[in-house]
Amino acid sequence: MSGVSSLLVIAKEPVPGRVKTRLTPPFSPVDAARLAAAALADTLAAAAASPVDRRVLVLAGEAGDWVPPGFEVVPQAAGGLDERLAAAFAGCPGPALVVGMDTPQVTPGLLARGLDFGAADAWFGPAEDGGFWALGLAEPDPALLRGVPMSRADTGRVQRARLTDAGLKVRDLPLLRDVDTAADAAEVAALAPHTRFAALHAELAGGGDGR
């Protein structure tokens, strides 16, 4: 196995009406997309500051000048989220960690933990909605993701069990809250007040065009 480590950010291009649709209402589709873009920018900034050999944006949509320097951009594969995650891992030559764009509170320190495989075969980052916000594999194996039911309350439990059933030593990252609803957005903004996401949320929630 190559020693090249990869940090993958799986994301959608922040296009109004295609991202963060559960934020509408109270936010307009345009402002929901702005919040998605801010969350993605925070995530990419954390990834850029993390100790890793290779940074990859696994993107559904078109890349723009909002992609920071130093990132490879690869298209998401076809199929369900399990297939898209599996394909992303399949393209990694060595240890890899994948995160989404829905946790702008993530930090370089958290990502660094998920890339440290000295005492773990896998890292699992549970999300409050029952899913997961991060998954790290010392030896990426797409079969560990294919067939896992996604976007369900038991997604995280099933995915973690898939790892342990394969005999992997799994360590857990902290529980984080995804931004899916307006309540999520308010909670995450309060938890991470210095992020781009929080600044934009404060502007919109304070009586801007988003309400």
JSON list of C-alpha atoms in Angstrom, two decimals:
[
{"chain": "A", "resi": 1, "resn": "MET", "atom": "CA", "xyz": [0.00, 0.00, 0.00]},
{"chain": "A", "resi": 2, "resn": "SER", "atom": "CA", "xyz": [1.28, 3.41, -0.93]},
{"chain": "A", "resi": 3, "resn": "GLY", "atom": "CA", "xyz": [2.03, 5.82, 1.89]},
{"chain": "A", "resi": 4, "resn": "VAL", "atom": "CA", "xyz": [0.20, 8.66, 0.11]},
{"chain": "A", "resi": 5, "resn": "SER", "atom": "CA", "xyz": [-2.66, 9.86, 2.33]},
{"chain": "A", "resi": 6, "resn": "SER", "atom": "CA", "xyz": [-5.82, 11.48, 0.96]},
{"chain": "A", "resi": 7, "resn": "LEU", "atom": "CA", "xyz": [-8.41, 13.81, 2.43]},
{"chain": "A", "resi": 8, "resn": "LEU", "atom": "CA", "xyz": [-11.63, 13.72, 0.43]},
{"chain": "A", "resi": 9, "resn": "VAL", "atom": "CA", "xyz": [-14.40, 16.32, 0.63]},
{"chain": "A", "resi": 10, "resn": "ILE", "atom": "CA", "xyz": [-17.57, 15.07, -1.06]},
{"chain": "A", "resi": 11, "resn": "ALA", "atom": "CA", "xyz": [-19.80, 17.96, -2.06]},
{"chain": "A", "resi": 12, "resn": "LYS", "atom": "CA", "xyz": [-22.39, 19.42, -4.41]},
{"chain": "A", "resi": 13, "resn": "GLU", "atom": "CA", "xyz": [-21.85, 22.61, -6.35]},
{"chain": "A", "resi": 14, "resn": "PRO", "atom": "CA", "xyz": [-23.79, 25.25, -4.36]},
{"chain": "A", "resi": 15, "resn": "VAL", "atom": "CA", "xyz": [-26.51, 25.98, -6.89]},
{"chain": "A", "resi": 16, "resn": "PRO", "atom": "CA", "xyz": [-29.83, 27.48, -5.72]},
{"chain": "A", "resi": 17, "resn": "GLY", "atom": "CA", "xyz": [-32.61, 24.91, -5.67]},
{"chain": "A", "resi": 18, "resn": "ARG", "atom": "CA", "xyz": [-30.17, 21.99, -5.69]},
{"chain": "A", "resi": 19, "resn": "VAL", "atom": "CA", "xyz": [-28.48, 22.27, -2.30]},
{"chain": "A", "resi": 20, "resn": "LYS", "atom": "CA", "xyz": [-29.79, 22.66, 1.24]},
{"chain": "A", "resi": 21, "resn": "THR", "atom": "CA", "xyz": [-33.40, 22.55, 0.07]},
{"chain": "A", "resi": 22, "resn": "ARG", "atom": "CA", "xyz": [-34.55, 21.72, 3.61]},
{"chain": "A", "resi": 23, "resn": "LEU", "atom": "CA", "xyz": [-33.47, 25.24, 4.64]},
{"chain": "A", "resi": 24, "resn": "THR", "atom": "CA", "xyz": [-36.26, 26.59, 2.42]},
{"chain": "A", "resi": 25, "resn": "PRO", "atom": "CA", "xyz": [-38.22, 28.00, 4.14]},
{"chain": "A", "resi": 26, "resn": "PRO", "atom": "CA", "xyz": [-37.29, 30.07, 6.09]},
{"chain": "A", "resi": 27, "resn": "PHE", "atom": "CA", "xyz": [-34.36, 30.84, 3.80]},
{"chain": "A", "resi": 28, "resn": "SER", "atom": "CA", "xyz": [-34.79, 31.53, 0.10]},
{"chain": "A", "resi": 29, "resn": "PRO", "atom": "CA", "xyz": [-33.20, 29.06, -2.35]},
{"chain": "A", "resi": 30, "resn": "VAL", "atom": "CA", "xyz": [-30.53, 31.65, -3.14]},
{"chain": "A", "resi": 31, "resn": "ASP", "atom": "CA", "xyz": [-29.62, 32.17, 0.50]},
{"chain": "A", "resi": 32, "resn": "ALA", "atom": "CA", "xyz": [-29.77, 28.43, 1.22]},
{"chain": "A", "resi": 33, "resn": "ALA", "atom": "CA", "xyz": [-27.18, 28.01, -1.54]},
{"chain": "A", "resi": 34, "resn": "ARG", "atom": "CA", "xyz": [-25.10, 30.83, -0.03]},
{"chain": "A", "resi": 35, "resn": "LEU", "atom": "CA", "xyz": [-25.14, 29.00, 3.31]},
{"chain": "A", "resi": 36, "resn": "ALA", "atom": "CA", "xyz": [-24.11, 25.80, 1.55]},
{"chain": "A", "resi": 37, "resn": "ALA", "atom": "CA", "xyz": [-21.25, 27.64, -0.15]},
{"chain": "A", "resi": 38, "resn": "ALA", "atom": "CA", "xyz": [-20.11, 29.08, 3.18]},
{"chain": "A", "resi": 39, "resn": "ALA", "atom": "CA", "xyz": [-20.21, 25.66, 4.84]},
{"chain": "A", "resi": 40, "resn": "LEU", "atom": "CA", "xyz": [-18.22, 24.19, 1.97]},
{"chain": "A", "resi": 41, "resn": "ALA", "atom": "CA", "xyz": [-15.68, 27.04, 2.14]},
{"chain": "A", "resi": 42, "resn": "ASP", "atom": "CA", "xyz": [-15.17, 26.42, 5.87]},
{"chain": "A", "resi": 43, "resn": "THR", "atom": "CA", "xyz": [-14.73, 22.70, 5.25]},
{"chain": "A", "resi": 44, "resn": "LEU", "atom": "CA", "xyz": [-12.24, 23.24, 2.45]},
{"chain": "A", "resi": 45, "resn": "ALA", "atom": "CA", "xyz": [-10.28, 25.71, 4.60]},
{"chain": "A", "resi": 46, "resn": "ALA", "atom": "CA", "xyz": [-10.01, 23.13, 7.38]},
{"chain": "A", "resi": 47, "resn": "ALA", "atom": "CA", "xyz": [-8.92, 20.53, 4.84]},
{"chain": "A", "resi": 48, "resn": "ALA", "atom": "CA", "xyz": [-6.31, 22.90, 3.39]},
{"chain": "A", "resi": 49, "resn": "ALA", "atom": "CA", "xyz": [-4.79, 23.32, 6.86]},
{"chain": "A", "resi": 50, "resn": "SER", "atom": "CA", "xyz": [-4.69, 19.60, 7.62]},
{"chain": "A", "resi": 51, "resn": "PRO", "atom": "CA", "xyz": [-1.55, 17.43, 7.43]},
{"chain": "A", "resi": 52, "resn": "VAL", "atom": "CA", "xyz": [-2.19, 15.23, 4.42]},
{"chain": "A", "resi": 53, "resn": "ASP", "atom": "CA", "xyz": [-0.45, 14.43, 1.14]},
{"chain": "A", "resi": 54, "resn": "ARG", "atom": "CA", "xyz": [-3.42, 14.81, -1.16]},
{"chain": "A", "resi": 55, "resn": "ARG", "atom": "CA", "xyz": [-6.60, 16.91, -0.96]},
{"chain": "A", "resi": 56, "resn": "VAL", "atom": "CA", "xyz": [-9.49, 16.02, -3.23]},
{"chain": "A", "resi": 57, "resn": "LEU", "atom": "CA", "xyz": [-12.85, 17.68, -3.83]},
{"chain": "A", "resi": 58, "resn": "VAL", "atom": "CA", "xyz": [-15.25, 14.97, -5.02]},
{"chain": "A", "resi": 59, "resn": "LEU", "atom": "CA", "xyz": [-17.78, 17.19, -6.71]},
{"chain": "A", "resi": 60, "resn": "ALA", "atom": "CA", "xyz": [-21.27, 16.87, -8.17]},
{"chain": "A", "resi": 61, "resn": "GLY", "atom": "CA", "xyz": [-21.43, 19.84, -10.50]},
{"chain": "A", "resi": 62, "resn": "GLU", "atom": "CA", "xyz": [-18.94, 22.30, -11.90]},
{"chain": "A", "resi": 63, "resn": "ALA", "atom": "CA", "xyz": [-15.88, 23.64, -10.10]},
{"chain": "A", "resi": 64, "resn": "GLY", "atom": "CA", "xyz": [-15.36, 27.39, -9.99]},
{"chain": "A", "resi": 65, "resn": "ASP", "atom": "CA", "xyz": [-12.85, 29.88, -8.68]},
{"chain": "A", "resi": 66, "resn": "TRP", "atom": "CA", "xyz": [-14.18, 29.09, -5.19]},
{"chain": "A", "resi": 67, "resn": "VAL", "atom": "CA", "xyz": [-12.06, 25.93, -5.12]},
{"chain": "A", "resi": 68, "resn": "PRO", "atom": "CA", "xyz": [-8.88, 26.73, -3.13]},
{"chain": "A", "resi": 69, "resn": "PRO", "atom": "CA", "xyz": [-5.43, 26.04, -4.57]},
{"chain": "A", "resi": 70, "resn": "GLY", "atom": "CA", "xyz": [-3.98, 22.63, -3.84]},
{"chain": "A", "resi": 71, "resn": "PHE", "atom": "CA", "xyz": [-7.15, 20.60, -4.38]},
{"chain": "A", "resi": 72, "resn": "GLU", "atom": "CA", "xyz": [-7.69, 18.00, -7.04]},
{"chain": "A", "resi": 73, "resn": "VAL", "atom": "CA", "xyz": [-11.26, 18.05, -8.33]},
{"chain": "A", "resi": 74, "resn": "VAL", "atom": "CA", "xyz": [-12.82, 14.77, -9.41]},
{"chain": "A", "resi": 75, "resn": "PRO", "atom": "CA", "xyz": [-16.42, 14.13, -10.43]},
{"chain": "A", "resi": 76, "resn": "GLN", "atom": "CA", "xyz": [-18.69, 12.08, -8.24]},
{"chain": "A", "resi": 77, "resn": "ALA", "atom": "CA", "xyz": [-19.54, 8.66, -9.61]},
{"chain": "A", "resi": 78, "resn": "ALA", "atom": "CA", "xyz": [-23.05, 7.68, -10.60]},
{"chain": "A", "resi": 79, "resn": "GLY", "atom": "CA", "xyz": [-25.39, 5.88, -8.22]},
{"chain": "A", "resi": 80, "resn": "GLY", "atom": "CA", "xyz": [-26.46, 6.26, -4.63]},
{"chain": "A", "resi": 81, "resn": "LEU", "atom": "CA", "xyz": [-24.33, 7.85, -1.94]},
{"chain": "A", "resi": 82, "resn": "ASP", "atom": "CA", "xyz": [-22.88, 4.48, -0.96]},
{"chain": "A", "resi": 83, "resn": "GLU", "atom": "CA", "xyz": [-21.64, 3.96, -4.53]},
{"chain": "A", "resi": 84, "resn": "ARG", "atom": "CA", "xyz": [-20.29, 7.49, -4.76]},
{"chain": "A", "resi": 85, "resn": "LEU", "atom": "CA", "xyz": [-18.38, 7.16, -1.49]},
{"chain": "A", "resi": 86, "resn": "ALA", "atom": "CA", "xyz": [-17.09, 3.74, -2.53]},
{"chain": "A", "resi": 87, "resn": "ALA", "atom": "CA", "xyz": [-15.82, 5.15, -5.82]},
{"chain": "A", "resi": 88, "resn": "ALA", "atom": "CA", "xyz": [-14.12, 8.04, -4.04]},
{"chain": "A", "resi": 89, "resn": "PHE", "atom": "CA", "xyz": [-12.23, 5.62, -1.79]},
{"chain": "A", "resi": 90, "resn": "ALA", "atom": "CA", "xyz": [-11.38, 3.41, -4.78]},
{"chain": "A", "resi": 91, "resn": "GLY", "atom": "CA", "xyz": [-9.39, 6.28, -6.26]},
{"chain": "A", "resi": 92, "resn": "CYS", "atom": "CA", "xyz": [-7.10, 6.56, -3.23]},
{"chain": "A", "resi": 93, "resn": "PRO", "atom": "CA", "xyz": [-3.60, 5.03, -3.32]},
{"chain": "A", "resi": 94, "resn": "GLY", "atom": "CA", "xyz": [-3.26, 4.89, 0.47]},
{"chain": "A", "resi": 95, "resn": "PRO", "atom": "CA", "xyz": [-4.96, 5.88, 3.73]},
{"chain": "A", "resi": 96, "resn": "ALA", "atom": "CA", "xyz": [-7.95, 8.17, 3.26]},
{"chain": "A", "resi": 97, "resn": "LEU", "atom": "CA", "xyz": [-10.52, 10.18, 5.18]},
{"chain": "A", "resi": 98, "resn": "VAL", "atom": "CA", "xyz": [-13.78, 11.40, 3.62]},
{"chain": "A", "resi": 99, "resn": "VAL", "atom": "CA", "xyz": [-15.93, 14.20, 4.99]},
{"chain": "A", "resi": 100, "resn": "GLY", "atom": "CA", "xyz": [-19.00, 15.98, 3.67]},
{"chain": "A", "resi": 101, "resn": "MET", "atom": "CA", "xyz": [-19.81, 19.67, 3.28]},
{"chain": "A", "resi": 102, "resn": "ASP", "atom": "CA", "xyz": [-22.45, 19.82, 6.01]},
{"chain": "A", "resi": 103, "resn": "THR", "atom": "CA", "xyz": [-20.22, 20.31, 9.08]},
{"chain": "A", "resi": 104, "resn": "PRO", "atom": "CA", "xyz": [-18.60, 23.77, 8.81]},
{"chain": "A", "resi": 105, "resn": "GLN", "atom": "CA", "xyz": [-17.59, 23.45, 12.47]},
{"chain": "A", "resi": 106, "resn": "VAL", "atom": "CA", "xyz": [-14.96, 20.85, 11.56]},
{"chain": "A", "resi": 107, "resn": "THR", "atom": "CA", "xyz": [-11.36, 21.83, 12.40]},
{"chain": "A", "resi": 108, "resn": "PRO", "atom": "CA", "xyz": [-7.93, 20.89, 11.08]},
{"chain": "A", "resi": 109, "resn": "GLY", "atom": "CA", "xyz": [-7.31, 19.17, 14.42]},
{"chain": "A", "resi": 110, "resn": "LEU", "atom": "CA", "xyz": [-10.32, 16.90, 14.03]},
{"chain": "A", "resi": 111, "resn": "LEU", "atom": "CA", "xyz": [-9.31, 16.02, 10.48]},
{"chain": "A", "resi": 112, "resn": "ALA", "atom": "CA", "xyz": [-5.75, 15.29, 11.60]},
{"chain": "A", "resi": 113, "resn": "ARG", "atom": "CA", "xyz": [-7.10, 12.82, 14.17]},
{"chain": "A", "resi": 114, "resn": "GLY", "atom": "CA", "xyz": [-9.08, 11.04, 11.49]},
{"chain": "A", "resi": 115, "resn": "LEU", "atom": "CA", "xyz": [-5.95, 10.68, 9.39]},
{"chain": "A", "resi": 116, "resn": "ASP", "atom": "CA", "xyz": [-3.83, 9.15, 12.16]},
{"chain": "A", "resi": 117, "resn": "PHE", "atom": "CA", "xyz": [-3.93, 5.40, 11.63]},
{"chain": "A", "resi": 118, "resn": "GLY", "atom": "CA", "xyz": [-1.17, 4.54, 14.05]},
{"chain": "A", "resi": 119, "resn": "ALA", "atom": "CA", "xyz": [-3.60, 2.81, 16.41]},
{"chain": "A", "resi": 120, "resn": "ALA", "atom": "CA", "xyz": [-6.66, 2.37, 14.21]},
{"chain": "A", "resi": 121, "resn": "ASP", "atom": "CA", "xyz": [-7.73, 0.67, 11.00]},
{"chain": "A", "resi": 122, "resn": "ALA", "atom": "CA", "xyz": [-10.71, 3.00, 10.64]},
{"chain": "A", "resi": 123, "resn": "TRP", "atom": "CA", "xyz": [-12.07, 6.26, 12.01]},
{"chain": "A", "resi": 124, "resn": "PHE", "atom": "CA", "xyz": [-15.79, 6.88, 12.32]},
{"chain": "A", "resi": 125, "resn": "GLY", "atom": "CA", "xyz": [-17.37, 10.30, 12.87]},
{"chain": "A", "resi": 126, "resn": "PRO", "atom": "CA", "xyz": [-21.00, 9.93, 13.98]},
{"chain": "A", "resi": 127, "resn": "ALA", "atom": "CA", "xyz": [-23.59, 12.58, 13.19]},
{"chain": "A", "resi": 128, "resn": "GLU", "atom": "CA", "xyz": [-26.48, 13.56, 15.44]},
{"chain": "A", "resi": 129, "resn": "ASP", "atom": "CA", "xyz": [-29.05, 12.56, 12.80]},
{"chain": "A", "resi": 130, "resn": "GLY", "atom": "CA", "xyz": [-27.87, 8.95, 12.88]},
{"chain": "A", "resi": 131, "resn": "GLY", "atom": "CA", "xyz": [-25.56, 9.19, 9.90]},
{"chain": "A", "resi": 132, "resn": "PHE", "atom": "CA", "xyz": [-21.85, 9.98, 9.83]},
{"chain": "A", "resi": 133, "resn": "TRP", "atom": "CA", "xyz": [-19.83, 13.05, 8.98]},
{"chain": "A", "resi": 134, "resn": "ALA", "atom": "CA", "xyz": [-16.45, 11.38, 8.52]},
{"chain": "A", "resi": 135, "resn": "LEU", "atom": "CA", "xyz": [-15.08, 7.97, 7.62]},
{"chain": "A", "resi": 136, "resn": "GLY", "atom": "CA", "xyz": [-11.40, 7.10, 7.51]},
{"chain": "A", "resi": 137, "resn": "LEU", "atom": "CA", "xyz": [-9.82, 3.89, 6.26]},
{"chain": "A", "resi": 138, "resn": "ALA", "atom": "CA", "xyz": [-6.18, 2.90, 6.58]},
{"chain": "A", "resi": 139, "resn": "GLU", "atom": "CA", "xyz": [-6.69, 0.58, 3.61]},
{"chain": "A", "resi": 140, "resn": "PRO", "atom": "CA", "xyz": [-9.57, 1.88, 1.51]},
{"chain": "A", "resi": 141, "resn": "ASP", "atom": "CA", "xyz": [-11.91, -0.91, 0.44]},
{"chain": "A", "resi": 142, "resn": "PRO", "atom": "CA", "xyz": [-14.98, 0.16, -1.56]},
{"chain": "A", "resi": 143, "resn": "ALA", "atom": "CA", "xyz": [-16.82, -3.00, -0.47]},
{"chain": "A", "resi": 144, "resn": "LEU", "atom": "CA", "xyz": [-17.01, -1.58, 3.06]},
{"chain": "A", "resi": 145, "resn": "LEU", "atom": "CA", "xyz": [-19.47, 1.07, 1.81]},
{"chain": "A", "resi": 146, "resn": "ARG", "atom": "CA", "xyz": [-21.43, -0.52, -1.01]},
{"chain": "A", "resi": 147, "resn": "GLY", "atom": "CA", "xyz": [-24.91, -1.52, 0.06]},
{"chain": "A", "resi": 148, "resn": "VAL", "atom": "CA", "xyz": [-24.99, 0.54, 3.25]},
{"chain": "A", "resi": 149, "resn": "PRO", "atom": "CA", "xyz": [-28.39, 2.31, 3.35]},
{"chain": "A", "resi": 150, "resn": "MET", "atom": "CA", "xyz": [-27.80, 6.05, 3.33]},
{"chain": "A", "resi": 151, "resn": "SER", "atom": "CA", "xyz": [-29.82, 9.01, 4.67]},
{"chain": "A", "resi": 152, "resn": "ARG", "atom": "CA", "xyz": [-31.56, 6.93, 7.33]},
{"chain": "A", "resi": 153, "resn": "ALA", "atom": "CA", "xyz": [-31.60, 7.08, 11.10]},
{"chain": "A", "resi": 154, "resn": "ASP", "atom": "CA", "xyz": [-29.61, 3.83, 11.25]},
{"chain": "A", "resi": 155, "resn": "THR", "atom": "CA", "xyz": [-27.05, 4.67, 8.56]},
{"chain": "A", "resi": 156, "resn": "GLY", "atom": "CA", "xyz": [-24.24, 5.30, 11.02]},
{"chain": "A", "resi": 157, "resn": "ARG", "atom": "CA", "xyz": [-24.96, 2.16, 13.04]},
{"chain": "A", "resi": 158, "resn": "VAL", "atom": "CA", "xyz": [-25.00, -0.01, 9.91]},
{"chain": "A", "resi": 159, "resn": "GLN", "atom": "CA", "xyz": [-21.82, 1.58, 8.50]},
{"chain": "A", "resi": 160, "resn": "ARG", "atom": "CA", "xyz": [-19.90, 1.23, 11.75]},
{"chain": "A", "resi": 161, "resn": "ALA", "atom": "CA", "xyz": [-21.03, -2.39, 12.09]},
{"chain": "A", "resi": 162, "resn": "ARG", "atom": "CA", "xyz": [-19.78, -3.03, 8.56]},
{"chain": "A", "resi": 163, "resn": "LEU", "atom": "CA", "xyz": [-16.34, -1.90, 9.68]},
{"chain": "A", "resi": 164, "resn": "THR", "atom": "CA", "xyz": [-16.22, -3.95, 12.88]},
{"chain": "A", "resi": 165, "resn": "ASP", "atom": "CA", "xyz": [-17.67, -7.02, 11.16]},
{"chain": "A", "resi": 166, "resn": "ALA", "atom": "CA", "xyz": [-14.73, -6.81, 8.75]},
{"chain": "A", "resi": 167, "resn": "GLY", "atom": "CA", "xyz": [-12.40, -7.14, 11.74]},
{"chain": "A", "resi": 168, "resn": "LEU", "atom": "CA", "xyz": [-11.21, -3.54, 11.68]},
{"chain": "A", "resi": 169, "resn": "LYS", "atom": "CA", "xyz": [-10.13, -1.68, 14.80]},
{"chain": "A", "resi": 170, "resn": "VAL", "atom": "CA", "xyz": [-12.44, 1.35, 14.75]},
{"chain": "A", "resi": 171, "resn": "ARG", "atom": "CA", "xyz": [-11.93, 4.55, 16.70]},
{"chain": "A", "resi": 172, "resn": "ASP", "atom": "CA", "xyz": [-14.55, 7.28, 16.98]},
{"chain": "A", "resi": 173, "resn": "LEU", "atom": "CA", "xyz": [-14.34, 10.97, 16.26]},
{"chain": "A", "resi": 174, "resn": "PRO", "atom": "CA", "xyz": [-16.62, 13.39, 18.18]},
{"chain": "A", "resi": 175, "resn": "LEU", "atom": "CA", "xyz": [-20.34, 13.49, 17.47]},
{"chain": "A", "resi": 176, "resn": "LEU", "atom": "CA", "xyz": [-21.15, 16.46, 15.20]},
{"chain": "A", "resi": 177, "resn": "ARG", "atom": "CA", "xyz": [-24.37, 17.98, 13.93]},
{"chain": "A", "resi": 178, "resn": "ASP", "atom": "CA", "xyz": [-24.97, 18.21, 10.18]},
{"chain": "A", "resi": 179, "resn": "VAL", "atom": "CA", "xyz": [-26.60, 21.32, 8.76]},
{"chain": "A", "resi": 180, "resn": "ASP", "atom": "CA", "xyz": [-29.82, 20.11, 7.16]},
{"chain": "A", "resi": 181, "resn": "THR", "atom": "CA", "xyz": [-32.59, 22.25, 8.68]},
{"chain": "A", "resi": 182, "resn": "ALA", "atom": "CA", "xyz": [-32.89, 25.83, 9.90]},
{"chain": "A", "resi": 183, "resn": "ALA", "atom": "CA", "xyz": [-32.60, 24.58, 13.50]},
{"chain": "A", "resi": 184, "resn": "ASP", "atom": "CA", "xyz": [-29.39, 22.77, 12.60]},
{"chain": "A", "resi": 185, "resn": "ALA", "atom": "CA", "xyz": [-28.02, 25.90, 10.97]},
{"chain": "A", "resi": 186, "resn": "ALA", "atom": "CA", "xyz": [-28.69, 28.01, 14.06]},
{"chain": "A", "resi": 187, "resn": "GLU", "atom": "CA", "xyz": [-27.13, 25.44, 16.38]},
{"chain": "A", "resi": 188, "resn": "VAL", "atom": "CA", "xyz": [-24.00, 24.94, 14.28]},
{"chain": "A", "resi": 189, "resn": "ALA", "atom": "CA", "xyz": [-23.53, 28.68, 13.80]},
{"chain": "A", "resi": 190, "resn": "ALA", "atom": "CA", "xyz": [-23.67, 29.13, 17.58]},
{"chain": "A", "resi": 191, "resn": "LEU", "atom": "CA", "xyz": [-21.14, 26.34, 18.12]},
{"chain": "A", "resi": 192, "resn": "ALA", "atom": "CA", "xyz": [-18.68, 27.75, 15.57]},
{"chain": "A", "resi": 193, "resn": "PRO", "atom": "CA", "xyz": [-19.10, 31.54, 15.71]},
{"chain": "A", "resi": 194, "resn": "HIS", "atom": "CA", "xyz": [-15.86, 32.36, 13.91]},
{"chain": "A", "resi": 195, "resn": "THR", "atom": "CA", "xyz": [-16.72, 30.49, 10.71]},
{"chain": "A", "resi": 196, "resn": "ARG", "atom": "CA", "xyz": [-17.84, 31.94, 7.40]},
{"chain": "A", "resi": 197, "resn": "PHE", "atom": "CA", "xyz": [-21.02, 29.96, 7.87]},
{"chain": "A", "resi": 198, "resn": "ALA", "atom": "CA", "xyz": [-21.79, 31.61, 11.21]},
{"chain": "A", "resi": 199, "resn": "ALA", "atom": "CA", "xyz": [-21.14, 35.10, 9.87]},
{"chain": "A", "resi": 200, "resn": "LEU", "atom": "CA", "xyz": [-23.46, 34.58, 6.92]},
{"chain": "A", "resi": 201, "resn": "HIS", "atom": "CA", "xyz": [-26.11, 32.93, 9.10]},
{"chain": "A", "resi": 202, "resn": "ALA", "atom": "CA", "xyz": [-26.06, 35.91, 11.45]},
{"chain": "A", "resi": 203, "resn": "GLU", "atom": "CA", "xyz": [-26.50, 38.28, 8.50]},
{"chain": "A", "resi": 204, "resn": "LEU", "atom": "CA", "xyz": [-29.41, 36.32, 7.03]},
{"chain": "A", "resi": 205, "resn": "ALA", "atom": "CA", "xyz": [-31.15, 35.49, 10.29]},
{"chain": "A", "resi": 206, "resn": "GLY", "atom": "CA", "xyz": [-30.88, 39.11, 11.33]},
{"chain": "A", "resi": 207, "resn": "GLY", "atom": "CA", "xyz": [-33.44, 40.18, 8.77]},
{"chain": "A", "resi": 208, "resn": "GLY", "atom": "CA", "xyz": [-31.68, 39.89, 5.43]},
{"chain": "A", "resi": 209, "resn": "ASP", "atom": "CA", "xyz": [-33.13, 38.36, 2.27]},
{"chain": "A", "resi": 210, "resn": "GLY", "atom": "CA", "xyz": [-33.20, 34.90, 3.82]},
{"chain": "A", "resi": 211, "resn": "ARG", "atom": "CA", "xyz": [-36.29, 35.52, 5.94]}
]
